[in-house]
XYZ file of C-alpha atoms in Angstrom:
430
model
C -10.762 25.559 18.299
C -9.965 24.165 14.844
C -12.306 23.976 11.893
C -13.683 20.715 10.548
C -13.215 19.202 7.098
C -16.724 20.258 6.055
C -16.247 23.811 7.319
C -12.968 24.025 5.425
C -14.749 22.881 2.243
C -17.483 25.475 2.780
C -14.902 28.244 3.108
C -13.046 26.977 0.042
C -16.061 26.952 -2.277
C -17.606 30.149 -0.925
C -14.419 32.149 -1.370
C -13.792 30.470 -4.746
C -17.214 31.664 -5.862
C -16.839 35.171 -4.419
C -13.430 35.518 -6.059
C -14.766 34.276 -9.401
C -17.707 36.693 -9.175
C -15.453 39.681 -8.468
C -12.828 38.808 -11.107
C -15.390 38.006 -13.802
C -17.422 41.145 -13.108
C -14.402 43.421 -13.324
C -13.062 41.703 -16.470
C -16.476 41.762 -18.162
C -16.968 45.468 -17.455
C -13.441 46.239 -18.650
C -13.693 44.180 -21.874
C -17.414 44.961 -22.454
C -17.882 41.249 -23.061
C -18.339 38.297 -20.704
C -15.043 36.888 -19.413
C -14.931 33.843 -17.161
C -11.752 34.526 -15.191
C -11.454 31.262 -13.293
C -9.022 28.495 -14.186
C -11.933 26.049 -14.156
C -15.031 26.296 -16.307
C -17.487 26.576 -13.430
C -18.135 29.646 -11.267
C -15.002 29.084 -9.188
C -11.655 30.776 -8.896
C -9.808 28.204 -6.816
C -6.951 30.576 -5.997
C -9.346 32.679 -3.918
C -10.728 29.582 -2.227
C -7.277 28.283 -1.318
C -6.235 31.735 -0.095
C -9.382 32.079 2.008
C -8.684 28.732 3.685
C -5.017 29.665 4.169
C -5.889 32.912 5.954
C -8.654 31.272 7.990
C -6.476 28.436 9.269
C -3.093 30.079 9.666
C -4.002 33.616 10.779
C -6.692 32.766 13.275
C -4.517 33.774 16.245
C -4.279 37.298 14.765
C -8.043 37.740 14.588
C -8.225 40.282 17.402
C -5.249 42.330 16.224
C -6.514 44.175 13.158
C -3.166 45.695 12.143
C -1.214 42.439 12.196
C -4.151 40.567 10.658
C -4.107 43.098 7.813
C -0.337 42.803 7.450
C -0.359 39.005 7.650
C -3.230 38.745 5.151
C -1.470 41.059 2.702
C 1.807 39.138 2.876
C 0.348 35.602 2.923
C -2.196 36.234 0.154
C 0.365 38.030 -2.010
C 2.770 35.124 -1.534
C -0.022 32.730 -2.505
C -0.802 34.791 -5.625
C 2.850 34.921 -6.653
C 3.288 31.176 -5.996
C 0.213 30.310 -8.089
C 1.394 32.602 -10.891
C 4.809 30.955 -10.953
C 3.286 27.468 -10.988
C 0.963 28.385 -13.865
C 3.900 29.883 -15.740
C 5.904 26.689 -15.231
C 2.979 24.706 -16.672
C 2.684 26.610 -19.954
C 5.650 29.022 -19.880
C 3.298 31.987 -20.253
C 1.855 34.610 -17.942
C -1.814 34.273 -17.043
C -1.916 37.861 -15.797
C 0.531 40.725 -15.979
C 0.727 43.788 -13.730
C 3.871 45.140 -15.357
C 1.992 48.300 -16.329
C 1.119 49.107 -12.717
C 3.326 51.027 -10.328
C 5.130 49.160 -7.555
C 4.684 45.802 -9.243
C 6.995 42.880 -8.636
C 7.773 40.377 -11.374
C 4.583 41.469 -13.147
C 2.595 39.057 -10.973
C 1.984 41.066 -7.816
C 1.732 44.780 -7.062
C 1.294 46.991 -4.026
C -2.285 48.002 -4.822
C -3.545 44.440 -4.889
C -1.460 43.468 -1.858
C -3.221 46.196 0.133
C -6.547 44.966 -1.213
C -5.644 41.413 -0.140
C -4.975 42.752 3.351
C -8.398 44.397 3.548
C -10.141 41.323 2.173
C -8.286 39.123 4.666
C -9.455 41.259 7.604
C -13.032 41.209 6.307
C -12.970 37.442 5.783
C -11.299 36.344 9.019
C -13.077 38.781 11.339
C -16.541 38.872 9.774
C -16.993 36.726 6.674
C -16.122 33.376 8.230
C -18.684 33.768 11.008
C -21.394 34.729 8.544
C -20.593 31.809 6.225
C -20.581 29.304 9.091
C -23.831 30.721 10.446
C -25.583 30.183 7.122
C -24.006 26.735 6.719
C -25.220 25.578 10.124
C -28.792 26.573 9.310
C -28.937 23.790 6.713
C -29.838 20.246 7.790
C -26.598 18.369 8.461
C -27.256 15.569 5.948
C -28.197 17.999 3.190
C -25.201 20.235 3.900
C -22.715 17.352 3.791
C -24.262 15.911 0.630
C -23.996 19.328 -1.043
C -20.326 19.599 -0.071
C -19.478 16.180 -1.509
C -21.336 17.099 -4.690
C -19.342 20.335 -4.953
C -16.099 18.424 -4.377
C -16.973 15.983 -7.168
C -17.954 18.765 -9.577
C -14.872 20.779 -8.675
C -12.589 17.795 -9.223
C -14.071 17.015 -12.659
C -13.943 20.686 -13.619
C -10.312 21.032 -12.547
C -9.309 17.799 -14.291
C -11.054 18.953 -17.457
C -9.180 22.249 -17.287
C -5.858 20.401 -17.121
C -6.867 18.260 -20.113
C -7.723 21.413 -22.047
C -4.568 23.202 -20.986
C -2.292 20.451 -22.259
C -4.379 19.682 -25.361
C -4.820 16.051 -24.336
C -8.173 15.639 -26.056
C -6.710 13.526 -28.855
C -3.655 12.170 -27.062
C -5.110 10.424 -24.039
C -6.653 7.411 -25.807
C -3.306 6.501 -27.393
C -1.413 7.178 -24.187
C -3.710 5.270 -21.867
C -4.983 2.565 -24.203
C -8.606 3.057 -23.283
C -10.513 0.258 -25.026
C -13.534 -0.466 -22.895
C -16.876 1.090 -23.713
C -17.204 2.717 -20.282
C -13.758 4.194 -20.578
C -14.530 5.523 -24.068
C -17.748 7.071 -22.755
C -15.903 8.624 -19.837
C -13.253 10.047 -22.107
C -15.891 11.379 -24.538
C -17.502 13.216 -21.643
C -14.147 14.565 -20.470
C -13.276 15.629 -24.037
C -16.572 17.467 -24.384
C -16.047 19.235 -21.078
C -12.406 20.020 -21.840
C -13.313 21.283 -25.321
C -15.698 23.812 -23.847
C -13.129 24.766 -21.227
C -10.397 25.125 -23.859
C -12.551 27.543 -25.844
C -13.321 29.472 -22.663
C -9.659 29.670 -21.625
C -8.804 30.848 -25.131
C -11.196 33.776 -24.737
C -10.227 34.764 -21.193
C -6.471 34.041 -21.455
C -5.718 34.105 -25.220
C -1.951 33.764 -24.839
C -2.031 30.656 -22.659
C -3.124 28.086 -25.245
C -0.777 29.271 -27.966
C 1.867 26.688 -28.686
C 5.211 27.560 -30.185
C 8.877 26.796 -30.428
C 9.549 28.763 -27.263
C 7.600 26.242 -25.181
C 9.637 23.373 -26.605
C 12.843 25.252 -25.884
C 11.925 26.050 -22.307
C 10.817 22.464 -21.685
C 14.446 21.401 -21.702
C 15.279 24.043 -19.108
C 12.932 22.605 -16.500
C 14.237 21.605 -13.108
C 13.233 17.935 -12.890
C 11.471 16.334 -9.943
C 14.500 14.103 -9.369
C 16.748 17.162 -9.086
C 14.271 18.842 -6.736
C 14.189 15.729 -4.557
C 17.964 15.684 -4.209
C 18.003 19.428 -3.550
C 15.434 18.791 -0.809
C 17.745 16.189 0.713
C 20.770 18.476 0.475
C 18.809 21.398 1.928
C 17.389 19.296 4.766
C 20.832 17.995 5.731
C 22.564 21.384 5.363
C 19.797 23.139 7.297
C 20.107 20.720 10.199
C 23.890 21.175 10.202
C 23.669 24.988 10.105
C 21.110 25.144 12.917
C 23.098 22.701 15.054
C 26.268 24.777 14.679
C 24.316 27.991 15.272
C 22.968 26.627 18.570
C 26.468 25.562 19.556
C 27.930 29.014 18.858
C 25.103 31.094 20.342
C 23.915 28.878 23.218
C 27.084 26.860 23.898
C 25.311 23.500 23.657
C 25.019 20.706 21.128
C 21.314 20.298 20.400
C 19.343 18.155 17.977
C 17.688 20.320 15.307
C 16.330 17.488 13.179
C 12.695 17.359 12.096
C 12.767 13.575 11.801
C 13.340 10.711 14.206
C 15.932 9.046 11.958
C 18.768 11.061 10.532
C 19.879 14.727 10.575
C 17.244 16.238 8.324
C 15.358 19.523 8.730
C 12.207 19.238 6.638
C 11.507 22.978 6.915
C 14.860 23.792 5.320
C 14.577 21.036 2.726
C 11.156 22.191 1.567
C 12.326 25.802 1.526
C 15.265 24.929 -0.735
C 13.072 22.854 -3.065
C 10.401 25.565 -3.274
C 12.766 28.478 -3.855
C 14.520 26.448 -6.552
C 11.300 25.459 -8.308
C 10.008 29.029 -8.238
C 13.156 31.060 -8.810
C 15.724 28.940 -10.653
C 14.920 30.773 -13.905
C 15.284 34.132 -12.151
C 18.756 33.479 -10.760
C 20.325 35.899 -13.247
C 18.223 38.777 -11.951
C 19.552 41.371 -9.545
C 20.386 40.319 -6.005
C 17.816 42.696 -4.536
C 15.061 41.031 -6.558
C 15.896 37.623 -5.116
C 16.501 39.071 -1.639
C 13.039 40.615 -1.298
C 11.348 37.496 -2.629
C 13.227 35.458 -0.017
C 12.469 38.042 2.678
C 8.690 38.034 2.257
C 8.123 34.467 1.100
C 10.546 33.091 3.690
C 8.742 34.930 6.480
C 5.330 33.767 5.259
C 6.636 30.216 4.871
C 8.116 30.099 8.384
C 4.907 31.505 9.885
C 2.775 28.899 8.097
C 5.122 26.085 9.159
C 4.864 27.234 12.776
C 1.064 27.227 12.724
C 0.965 23.909 10.845
C 3.109 22.068 13.397
C 1.100 23.528 16.262
C -2.226 22.483 14.712
C -1.247 18.961 13.664
C 1.290 18.001 16.329
C 0.275 20.220 19.237
C 3.855 21.470 19.564
C 5.673 24.765 19.080
C 9.177 24.076 17.777
C 10.424 27.674 17.883
C 9.352 30.794 19.736
C 10.745 34.258 18.972
C 8.615 36.108 21.510
C 11.751 37.368 23.250
C 13.086 38.963 20.067
C 12.131 42.483 18.878
C 9.849 42.911 15.885
C 8.358 39.430 16.146
C 4.884 38.387 14.990
C 3.192 36.070 17.455
C 6.580 34.572 18.306
C 6.472 32.714 14.970
C 8.657 34.996 12.824
C 10.766 38.087 13.390
C 12.322 40.816 11.287
C 15.915 39.662 11.742
C 15.256 36.120 10.532
C 13.243 37.446 7.577
C 16.454 39.230 6.551
C 18.244 35.909 6.953
C 15.693 34.278 4.614
C 16.370 36.973 2.022
C 20.133 36.555 2.238
C 19.805 32.764 2.166
C 17.807 33.004 -1.082
C 20.542 35.094 -2.714
C 23.374 32.860 -1.476
C 21.563 29.722 -2.565
C 20.557 30.800 -6.070
C 23.673 32.807 -6.909
C 26.348 30.686 -5.281
C 25.305 27.246 -4.079
C 22.565 26.175 -6.510
C 24.788 25.832 -9.646
C 27.279 23.694 -7.709
C 24.510 21.687 -6.057
C 22.955 20.865 -9.438
C 26.319 19.692 -10.732
C 26.673 17.476 -7.656
C 23.165 16.060 -8.131
C 23.784 15.300 -11.795
C 27.096 13.639 -10.893
C 25.362 11.472 -8.281
C 22.641 10.475 -10.735
C 25.159 9.717 -13.464
C 27.271 7.500 -11.206
C 24.562 5.738 -9.221
C 21.528 5.679 -11.478
C 17.941 5.819 -10.223
C 18.014 2.996 -7.685
C 19.694 4.914 -4.803
C 17.288 7.798 -5.421
C 14.305 5.461 -5.154
C 15.693 3.809 -2.003
C 16.358 7.178 -0.373
C 12.890 8.424 -1.339
C 11.262 5.382 0.277
C 13.388 5.810 3.404
C 12.535 9.502 3.763
C 8.840 8.845 3.154
C 8.883 6.230 5.930
C 10.942 8.566 8.140
C 8.448 11.409 7.698
C 5.468 9.121 8.334
C 6.956 7.587 11.495
C 8.058 11.023 12.744
C 4.532 12.373 12.273
C 3.027 9.435 14.191
C 5.637 9.773 16.953
C 4.885 13.489 17.345
C 1.120 12.936 17.386
C 1.497 10.242 20.039
C 3.951 12.419 21.975
C 1.259 15.092 22.205
C -1.623 12.765 23.102
C 0.546 10.978 25.661
C 1.314 14.314 27.321
C -2.431 14.952 27.491
C -2.873 11.689 29.424
C -4.404 9.582 26.644
C -3.798 5.827 26.914
C -2.394 3.817 24.000
C -5.362 2.021 22.441
C -4.339 1.251 18.867
C -1.368 -0.780 17.716
C 0.492 2.188 16.230
C 0.138 4.078 19.524
C 1.619 1.153 21.439
C 4.453 0.931 18.917
C 5.211 4.637 19.315
C 5.227 4.282 23.108
C 7.621 1.348 22.887
C 10.120 2.898 20.462
C 9.699 6.651 20.969
C 9.082 7.306 24.641
C 9.192 10.789 26.188
C 12.910 10.631 26.953
C 13.830 9.841 23.348
C 11.436 12.452 21.949
C 12.900 15.097 24.251
C 16.370 14.320 22.921
C 15.198 14.581 19.312
C 12.985 17.648 19.840
C 14.467 19.492 22.829
C 12.694 22.758 22.010
C 9.229 21.332 21.422
C 6.700 22.895 23.775
C 3.150 21.638 24.188
C 0.329 24.124 23.645
């Protein structure tokens, strides 16, 4: 049974608070002075909240297997920590935390000790903590509980937005950029500036290196991988991934089989997102040793594939791949051999294909301009939306539900079972 929106919010804020409490306590004791260790100004460390939700949603089928729950929690939470660290570094080109002084660290952002701790915390949360939190939540009157959640969401949003304003020093820039002239807008901005000013001072105390500007930041700004480049790399990765999987099925199974994620065109969204993510996170590390990139691809690729498998099952009621027949698999969602493939793919992409792909993207943009990119983006957005609706209706139709709404009738008319089985031949209903 899945969890509701309100239960998800409860988990998010509870684990955000618990994480903030633990981080702040340890930092305060270590520094002998109060240190608010959250990104936001309030008593929240949103990384812990997001990780708690991630483990709750995507590792629920491992709840009864303590060893694999521990292993899955350690890998998924470590991947989440590394991903968040890389994103924060991309924002300000500085490290928010550094474990380089610890043994068995990786990239200075993660280390074995904390990965093992993440595993233990994941077991405690998924097996015991979630039930306790939900039990306390359900004691509250429903109206009061929902009102409190919406209040927390509003406060959290304002706090997070204020932190971004502080981080980018927008206190004096926003009026000129946005042309705020109305009294209400000036009042709103004054409030945001006051909040962000307090947050900026707090960030300066807890993370003194983050708010320091310098020439290095301006230099690294030019080295960023733009969103337009990432979009085209997503397209290239989605097309290449579909082609590779189609040929792989032909060679290994002797049949031509559709491997597309979408109803229109040969695109594998899983591969496209993987290429875009590994590029965004690792394009600056491409000069590092092959083994560095390999192990990042090995662990992050496995975690990514596992999460994609659970996501499609939850939202579309379908399992698109099952490795239960292969040795060293985890719930049929990932296996050791394909994790090695992810590692090798990361090395091949960053060391060999990525430089050529970027040249190709820049050539396309130079020759065609922005219009084809915009047209392709609109097409893919529509393709993804229609594919999602077709898959949802495919699942509800298999369960015997009649088409009531207009979109359901449209899906039945254009994407009946026969067509969906041709597009998704391996999809199995759960």
